PDB file of C-alpha atoms in Angstrom:
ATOM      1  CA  UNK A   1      81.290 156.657 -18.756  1.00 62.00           C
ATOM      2  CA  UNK A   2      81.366 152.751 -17.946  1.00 66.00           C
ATOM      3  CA  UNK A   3      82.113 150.662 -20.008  1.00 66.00           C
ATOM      4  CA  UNK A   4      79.313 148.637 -22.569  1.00 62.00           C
ATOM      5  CA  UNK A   5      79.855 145.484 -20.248  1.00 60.00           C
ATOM      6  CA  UNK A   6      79.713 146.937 -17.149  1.00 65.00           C
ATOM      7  CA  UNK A   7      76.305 148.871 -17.942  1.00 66.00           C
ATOM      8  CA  UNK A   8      72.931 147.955 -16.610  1.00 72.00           C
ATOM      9  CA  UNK A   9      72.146 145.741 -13.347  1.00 75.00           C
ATOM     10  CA  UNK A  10      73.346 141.929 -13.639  1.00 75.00           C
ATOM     11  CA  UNK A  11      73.974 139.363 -11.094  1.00 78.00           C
ATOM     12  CA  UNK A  12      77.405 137.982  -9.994  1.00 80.00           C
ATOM     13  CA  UNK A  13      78.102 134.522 -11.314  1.00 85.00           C
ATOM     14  CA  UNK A  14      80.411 132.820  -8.728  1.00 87.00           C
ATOM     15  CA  UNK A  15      81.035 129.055  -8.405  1.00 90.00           C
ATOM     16  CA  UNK A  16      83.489 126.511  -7.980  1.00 91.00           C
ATOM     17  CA  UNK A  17      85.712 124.898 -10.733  1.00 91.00           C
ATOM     18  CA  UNK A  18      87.059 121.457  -9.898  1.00 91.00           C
ATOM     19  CA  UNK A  19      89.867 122.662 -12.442  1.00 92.00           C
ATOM     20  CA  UNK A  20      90.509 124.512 -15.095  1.00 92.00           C
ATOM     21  CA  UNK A  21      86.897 125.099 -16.645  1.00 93.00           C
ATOM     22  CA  UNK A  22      85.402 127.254 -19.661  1.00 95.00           C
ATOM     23  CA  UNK A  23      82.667 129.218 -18.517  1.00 94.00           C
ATOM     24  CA  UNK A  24      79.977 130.268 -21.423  1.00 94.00           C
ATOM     25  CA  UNK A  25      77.247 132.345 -20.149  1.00 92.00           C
ATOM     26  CA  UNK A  26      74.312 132.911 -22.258  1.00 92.00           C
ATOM     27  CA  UNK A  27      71.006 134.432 -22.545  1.00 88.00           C
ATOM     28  CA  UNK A  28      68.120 133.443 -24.725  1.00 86.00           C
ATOM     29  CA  UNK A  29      70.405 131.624 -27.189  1.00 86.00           C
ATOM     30  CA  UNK A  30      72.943 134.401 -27.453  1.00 89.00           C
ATOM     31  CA  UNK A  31      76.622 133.605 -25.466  1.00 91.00           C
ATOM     32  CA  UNK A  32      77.269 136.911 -23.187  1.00 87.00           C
ATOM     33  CA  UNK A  33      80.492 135.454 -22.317  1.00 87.00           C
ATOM     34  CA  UNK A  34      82.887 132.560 -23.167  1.00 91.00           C
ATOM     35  CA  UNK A  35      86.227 132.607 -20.683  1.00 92.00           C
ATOM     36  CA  UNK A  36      88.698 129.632 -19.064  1.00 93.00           C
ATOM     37  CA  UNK A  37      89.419 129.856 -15.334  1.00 93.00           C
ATOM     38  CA  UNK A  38      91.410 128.361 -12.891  1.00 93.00           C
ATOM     39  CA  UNK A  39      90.670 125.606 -10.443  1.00 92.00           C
ATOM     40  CA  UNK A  40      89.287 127.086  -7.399  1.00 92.00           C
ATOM     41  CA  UNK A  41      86.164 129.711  -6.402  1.00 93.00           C
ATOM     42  CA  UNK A  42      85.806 132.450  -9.120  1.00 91.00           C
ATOM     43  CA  UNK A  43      83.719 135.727  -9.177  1.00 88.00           C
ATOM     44  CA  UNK A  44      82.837 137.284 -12.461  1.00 86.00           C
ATOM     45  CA  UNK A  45      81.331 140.802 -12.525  1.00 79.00           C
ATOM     46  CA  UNK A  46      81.474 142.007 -16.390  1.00 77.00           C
ATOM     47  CA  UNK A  47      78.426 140.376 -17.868  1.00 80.00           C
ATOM     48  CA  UNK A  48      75.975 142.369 -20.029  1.00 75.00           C
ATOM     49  CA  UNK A  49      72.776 141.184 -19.702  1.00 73.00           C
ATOM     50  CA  UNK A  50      70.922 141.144 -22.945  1.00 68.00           C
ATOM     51  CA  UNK A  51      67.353 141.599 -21.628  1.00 74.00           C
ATOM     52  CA  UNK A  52      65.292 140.150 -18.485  1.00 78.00           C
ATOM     53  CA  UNK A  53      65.033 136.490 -18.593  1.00 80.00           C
ATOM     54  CA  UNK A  54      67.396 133.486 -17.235  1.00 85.00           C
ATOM     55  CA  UNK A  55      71.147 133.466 -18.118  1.00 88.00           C
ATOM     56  CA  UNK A  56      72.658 130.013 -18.173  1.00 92.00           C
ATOM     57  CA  UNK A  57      76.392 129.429 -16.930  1.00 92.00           C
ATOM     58  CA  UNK A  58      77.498 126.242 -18.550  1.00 94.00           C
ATOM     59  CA  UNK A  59      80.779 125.366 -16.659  1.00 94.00           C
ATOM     60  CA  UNK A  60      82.846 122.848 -18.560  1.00 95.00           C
ATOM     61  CA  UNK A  61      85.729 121.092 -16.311  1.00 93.00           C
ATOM     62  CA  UNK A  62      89.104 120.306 -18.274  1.00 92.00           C
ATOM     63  CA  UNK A  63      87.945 116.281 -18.290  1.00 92.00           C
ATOM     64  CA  UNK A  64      84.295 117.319 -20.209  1.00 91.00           C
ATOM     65  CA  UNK A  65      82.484 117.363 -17.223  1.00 92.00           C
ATOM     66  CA  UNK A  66      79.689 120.152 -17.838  1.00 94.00           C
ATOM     67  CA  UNK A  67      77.391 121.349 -15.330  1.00 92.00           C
ATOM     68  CA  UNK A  68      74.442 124.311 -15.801  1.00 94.00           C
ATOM     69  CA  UNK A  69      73.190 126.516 -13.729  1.00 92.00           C
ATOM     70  CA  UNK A  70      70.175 129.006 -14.389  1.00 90.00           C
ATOM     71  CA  UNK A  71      70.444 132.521 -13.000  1.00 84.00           C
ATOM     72  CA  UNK A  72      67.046 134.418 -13.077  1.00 82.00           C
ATOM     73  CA  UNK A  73      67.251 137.922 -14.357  1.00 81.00           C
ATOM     74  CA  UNK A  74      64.663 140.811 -13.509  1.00 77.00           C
ATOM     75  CA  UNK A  75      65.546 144.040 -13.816  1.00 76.00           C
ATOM     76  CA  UNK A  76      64.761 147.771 -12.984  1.00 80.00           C
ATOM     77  CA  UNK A  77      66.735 150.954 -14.594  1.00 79.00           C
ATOM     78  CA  UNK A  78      67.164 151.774 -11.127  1.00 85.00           C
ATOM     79  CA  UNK A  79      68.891 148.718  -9.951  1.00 86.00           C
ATOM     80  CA  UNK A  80      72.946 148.786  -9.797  1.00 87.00           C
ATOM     81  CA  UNK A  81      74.996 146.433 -10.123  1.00 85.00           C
ATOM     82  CA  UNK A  82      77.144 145.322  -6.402  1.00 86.00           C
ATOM     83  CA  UNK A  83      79.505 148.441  -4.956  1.00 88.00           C
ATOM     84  CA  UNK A  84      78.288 150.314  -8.097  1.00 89.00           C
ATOM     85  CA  UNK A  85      77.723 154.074  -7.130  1.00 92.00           C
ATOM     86  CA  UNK A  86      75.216 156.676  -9.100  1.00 92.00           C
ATOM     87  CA  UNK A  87      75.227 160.368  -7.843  1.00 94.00           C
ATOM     88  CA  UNK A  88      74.137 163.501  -8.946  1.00 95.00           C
ATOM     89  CA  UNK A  89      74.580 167.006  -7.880  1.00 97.00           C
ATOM     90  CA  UNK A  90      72.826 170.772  -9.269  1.00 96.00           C
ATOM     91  CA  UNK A  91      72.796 173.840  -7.833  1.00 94.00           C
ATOM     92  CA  UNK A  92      70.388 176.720  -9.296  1.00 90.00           C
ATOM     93  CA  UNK A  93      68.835 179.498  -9.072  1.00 84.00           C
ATOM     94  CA  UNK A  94      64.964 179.731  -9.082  1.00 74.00           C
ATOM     95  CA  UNK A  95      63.118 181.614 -11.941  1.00 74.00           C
ATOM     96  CA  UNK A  96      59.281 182.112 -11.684  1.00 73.00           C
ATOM     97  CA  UNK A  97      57.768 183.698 -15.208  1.00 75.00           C
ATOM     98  CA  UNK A  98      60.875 185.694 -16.639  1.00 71.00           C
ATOM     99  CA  UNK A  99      61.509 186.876 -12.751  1.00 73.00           C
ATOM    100  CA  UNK A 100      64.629 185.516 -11.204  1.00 70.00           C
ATOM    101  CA  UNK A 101      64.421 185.592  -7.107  1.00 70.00           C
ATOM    102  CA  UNK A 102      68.060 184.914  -6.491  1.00 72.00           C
ATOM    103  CA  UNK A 103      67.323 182.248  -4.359  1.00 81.00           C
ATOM    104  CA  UNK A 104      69.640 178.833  -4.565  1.00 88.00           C
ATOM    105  CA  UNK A 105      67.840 175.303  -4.481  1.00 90.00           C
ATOM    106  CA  UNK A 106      70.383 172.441  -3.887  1.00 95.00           C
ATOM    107  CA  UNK A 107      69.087 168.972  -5.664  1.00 96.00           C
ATOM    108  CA  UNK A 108      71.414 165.794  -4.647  1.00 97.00           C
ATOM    109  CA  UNK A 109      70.989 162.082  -5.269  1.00 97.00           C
ATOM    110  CA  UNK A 110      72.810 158.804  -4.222  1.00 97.00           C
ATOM    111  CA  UNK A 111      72.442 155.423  -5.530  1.00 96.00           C
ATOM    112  CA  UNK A 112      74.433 152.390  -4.087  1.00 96.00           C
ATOM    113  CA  UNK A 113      74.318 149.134  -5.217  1.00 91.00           C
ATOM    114  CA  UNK A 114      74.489 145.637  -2.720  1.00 91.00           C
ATOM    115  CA  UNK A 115      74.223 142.252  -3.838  1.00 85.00           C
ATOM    116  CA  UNK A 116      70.703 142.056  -5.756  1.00 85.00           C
ATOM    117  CA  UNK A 117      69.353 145.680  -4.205  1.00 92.00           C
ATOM    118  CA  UNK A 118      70.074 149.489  -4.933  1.00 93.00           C
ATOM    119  CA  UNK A 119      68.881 151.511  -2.396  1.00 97.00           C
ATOM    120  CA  UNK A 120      68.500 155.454  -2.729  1.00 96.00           C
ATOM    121  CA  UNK A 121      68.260 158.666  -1.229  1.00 98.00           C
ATOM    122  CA  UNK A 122      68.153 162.589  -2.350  1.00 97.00           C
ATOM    123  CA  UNK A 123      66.811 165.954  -1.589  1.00 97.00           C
ATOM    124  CA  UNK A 124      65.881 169.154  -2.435  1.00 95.00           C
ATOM    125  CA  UNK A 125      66.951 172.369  -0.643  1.00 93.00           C
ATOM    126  CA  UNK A 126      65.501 175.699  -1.677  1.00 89.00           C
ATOM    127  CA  UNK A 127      64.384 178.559   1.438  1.00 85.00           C
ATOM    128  CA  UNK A 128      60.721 178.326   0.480  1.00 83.00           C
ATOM    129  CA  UNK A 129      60.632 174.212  -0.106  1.00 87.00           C
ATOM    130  CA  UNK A 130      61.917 171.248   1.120  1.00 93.00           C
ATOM    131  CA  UNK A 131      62.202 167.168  -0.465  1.00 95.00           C
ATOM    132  CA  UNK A 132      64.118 164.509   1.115  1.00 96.00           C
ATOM    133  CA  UNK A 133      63.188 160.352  -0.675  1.00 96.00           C
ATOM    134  CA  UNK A 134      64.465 157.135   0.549  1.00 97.00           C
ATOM    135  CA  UNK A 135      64.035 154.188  -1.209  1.00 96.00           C
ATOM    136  CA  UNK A 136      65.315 150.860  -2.570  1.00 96.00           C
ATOM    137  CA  UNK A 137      64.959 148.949  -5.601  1.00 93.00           C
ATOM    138  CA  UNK A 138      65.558 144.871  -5.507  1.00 92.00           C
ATOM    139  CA  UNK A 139      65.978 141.573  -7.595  1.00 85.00           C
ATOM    140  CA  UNK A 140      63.840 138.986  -6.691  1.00 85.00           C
ATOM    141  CA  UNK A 141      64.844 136.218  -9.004  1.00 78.00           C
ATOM    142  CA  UNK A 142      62.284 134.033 -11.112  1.00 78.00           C
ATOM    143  CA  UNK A 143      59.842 136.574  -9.101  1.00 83.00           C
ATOM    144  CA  UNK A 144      60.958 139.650 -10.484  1.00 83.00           C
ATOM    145  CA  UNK A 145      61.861 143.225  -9.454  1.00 86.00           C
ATOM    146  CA  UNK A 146      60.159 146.079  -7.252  1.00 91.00           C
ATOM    147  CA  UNK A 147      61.113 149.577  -6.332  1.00 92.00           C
ATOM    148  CA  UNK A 148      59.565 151.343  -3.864  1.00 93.00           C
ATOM    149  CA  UNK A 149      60.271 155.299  -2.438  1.00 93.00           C
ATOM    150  CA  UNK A 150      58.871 157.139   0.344  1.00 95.00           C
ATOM    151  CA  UNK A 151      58.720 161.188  -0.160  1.00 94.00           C
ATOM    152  CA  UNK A 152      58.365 164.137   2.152  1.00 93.00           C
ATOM    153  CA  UNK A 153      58.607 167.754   0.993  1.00 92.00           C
ATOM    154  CA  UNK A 154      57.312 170.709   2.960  1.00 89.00           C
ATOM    155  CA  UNK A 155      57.429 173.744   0.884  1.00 85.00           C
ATOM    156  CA  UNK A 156      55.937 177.284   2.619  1.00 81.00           C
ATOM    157  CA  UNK A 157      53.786 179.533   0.297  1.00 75.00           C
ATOM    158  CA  UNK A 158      53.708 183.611   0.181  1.00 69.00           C
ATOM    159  CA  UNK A 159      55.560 183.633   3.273  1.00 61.00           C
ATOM    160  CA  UNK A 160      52.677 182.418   5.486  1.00 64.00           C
ATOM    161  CA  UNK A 161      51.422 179.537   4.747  1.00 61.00           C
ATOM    162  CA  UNK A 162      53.348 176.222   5.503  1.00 61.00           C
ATOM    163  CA  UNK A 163      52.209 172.781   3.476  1.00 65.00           C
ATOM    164  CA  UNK A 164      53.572 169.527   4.207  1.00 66.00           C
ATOM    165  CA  UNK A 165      53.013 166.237   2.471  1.00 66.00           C
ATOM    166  CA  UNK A 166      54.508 162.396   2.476  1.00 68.00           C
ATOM    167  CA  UNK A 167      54.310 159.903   0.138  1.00 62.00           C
TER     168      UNK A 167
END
């Protein structure tokens, strides 16, 4: 299990701090985050999102300096957050009314997540049926978030007949 913070797609908030800053990021009035860093580039990967909408990262320098930036936030269940990984693996046996055929089917899915796109792939296996899905889900910003998947399957039917189909 991950943990609460580290669930659900969100953006990484990098910057610069001229020196030792306080970083509060917020979203729709509610603070997300409050933490000090050091002077120099910073990276920070453990914010929970709240819902879709801007976050604002108010950086406050040690001498009051503040400075806000707006970070768009659209998200998809399927998006993952960067080098996050999502995987699943089944193996079963096929039962058709009551009758079981012992015949294996394979299923297996992998997610990856890049900076601001997931993309995706899995399969089916099974002697009478075949599935194999690419796809790739991606933030856009203020313009929000699209998925998109293309299918194929071929599956073959009493033996004789073979039907293929792409989507």
């Amino acid at each position: 299990m991950r943990p609460w913070e580290k669930r659900g797609y969100a953006p990484v908030i990098s910057g610069v701090a001229n020196s030792n800053a306080k970083i509060t990021i917020s979203q729709n009035g509610y603070v997300l985050s409050s933490q000090v860093v050091p002077a120099g580039a910073y990276q920070l990967k453990n914010i929970a999102p709240v819902s879709n909408g801007n976050i604002t990262v108010t950086v406050e320098e040690s001498d009051g300096t503040k400075t806000v930036r707006y970070y768009p936030v659209a998200t998809l269940s399927s998006l993952l957050r960067t080098d996050e990984i999502n995987y699943n693996i089944a193996i079963g046996e096929k039962e058709t009314v009551g009758k079981r055929e012992n015949s294996l089917f394979f299923l297996g899915a992998f997610d990856y997540g890049l900076t601001n796109v997931t993309v995706h792939a899995a399969g089916i296996l099974h002697n009478n049926y075949k599935s194999a899905a690419l796809g790739m889900s991606k933030d856009f910003g203020r313009f929000g978030a699209m998925s998109f998947t293309a299918n194929t399957a071929v599956s073959v039917f009493q033996k004789t007949d073979t039907n293929s189909t792409r989507s």
